[in-house]
Amino acid sequence: AIWTDRYDELDSGEVDRRRESIPLKEFSTTENMGKNVYYLATDMSHPMTGSTVIVDGGVSSIVNGAY
């Protein structure tokens, strides 16, 4: 879950409930996503080929039963 202005409209209890549902217990930010994109766009990711990078705070691990 990426923090957006939409969350500003929710009451704090709902925001806390949603945060607690994320395995890392924090929302991602557009800055965090940008850092991942930057990594993939630079030579630092050179050894990666044909990979899927999931940046979701662990949410997909719940769906897939790994959490």
CSV table of C-alpha atoms in Angstrom, one decimal:
chain,number,residue,atom,x,y,z
A,1,ALA,CA,0.0,0.0,0.0
A,2,ILE,CA,1.4,3.3,-1.0
A,3,TRP,CA,0.5,6.4,1.1
A,4,THR,CA,-1.5,8.8,-0.9
A,5,ASP,CA,-3.6,11.9,-0.1
A,6,ARG,CA,-6.6,9.5,-0.1
A,7,TYR,CA,-5.5,8.3,3.3
A,8,ASP,CA,-5.8,11.8,4.7
A,9,GLU,CA,-9.6,11.5,4.3
A,10,LEU,CA,-9.8,8.4,6.6
A,11,ASP,CA,-10.1,8.5,10.3
A,12,SER,CA,-7.0,7.5,12.3
A,13,GLY,CA,-8.6,4.2,13.3
A,14,GLU,CA,-9.1,3.1,9.7
A,15,VAL,CA,-5.5,4.2,8.8
A,16,ASP,CA,-4.2,2.2,11.7
A,17,ARG,CA,-6.2,-0.9,10.7
A,18,ARG,CA,-4.9,-0.7,7.2
A,19,ARG,CA,-1.3,-0.2,8.4
A,20,GLU,CA,-1.6,-3.2,10.7
A,21,SER,CA,-2.7,-5.4,7.8
A,22,ILE,CA,0.7,-4.7,6.0
A,23,PRO,CA,3.4,-7.2,7.2
A,24,LEU,CA,6.0,-4.4,7.4
A,25,LYS,CA,3.5,-2.3,9.4
A,26,GLU,CA,4.1,0.8,7.3
A,27,PHE,CA,2.9,2.4,4.1
A,28,SER,CA,5.2,2.7,1.2
A,29,THR,CA,5.8,6.1,-0.3
A,30,THR,CA,6.3,7.4,-3.8
A,31,GLU,CA,9.9,8.1,-2.7
A,32,ASN,CA,10.4,4.4,-1.8
A,33,MET,CA,9.0,3.3,-5.1
A,34,GLY,CA,11.3,5.8,-6.9
A,35,LYS,CA,14.3,4.3,-5.2
A,36,ASN,CA,13.3,0.8,-6.5
A,37,VAL,CA,12.8,2.2,-10.0
A,38,TYR,CA,16.2,4.0,-9.7
A,39,TYR,CA,17.9,0.7,-8.7
A,40,LEU,CA,16.4,-1.1,-11.7
A,41,ALA,CA,17.4,1.7,-14.1
A,42,THR,CA,21.1,1.7,-13.0
A,43,ASP,CA,24.0,-0.7,-13.4
A,44,MET,CA,23.5,-1.8,-9.7
A,45,SER,CA,20.8,-4.1,-11.0
A,46,HIS,CA,23.1,-5.5,-13.8
A,47,PRO,CA,22.9,-9.2,-12.7
A,48,MET,CA,19.1,-9.1,-12.8
A,49,THR,CA,17.5,-10.6,-15.9
A,50,GLY,CA,13.9,-11.6,-16.4
A,51,SER,CA,13.0,-10.9,-12.8
A,52,THR,CA,9.7,-9.7,-11.3
A,53,VAL,CA,10.3,-7.3,-8.4
A,54,ILE,CA,7.4,-7.1,-6.1
A,55,VAL,CA,7.4,-4.0,-3.9
A,56,ASP,CA,4.3,-4.3,-1.7
A,57,GLY,CA,5.5,-4.3,1.9
A,58,GLY,CA,4.9,-8.1,2.1
A,59,VAL,CA,1.2,-7.9,1.2
A,60,SER,CA,1.5,-10.5,-1.6
A,61,SER,CA,3.0,-12.9,0.9
A,62,ILE,CA,-0.3,-12.9,2.8
A,63,VAL,CA,-2.2,-13.6,-0.4
A,64,ASN,CA,0.2,-16.4,-1.3
A,65,GLY,CA,0.0,-17.9,2.2
A,66,ALA,CA,3.7,-17.3,3.0
A,67,TYR,CA,3.0,-15.0,6.0
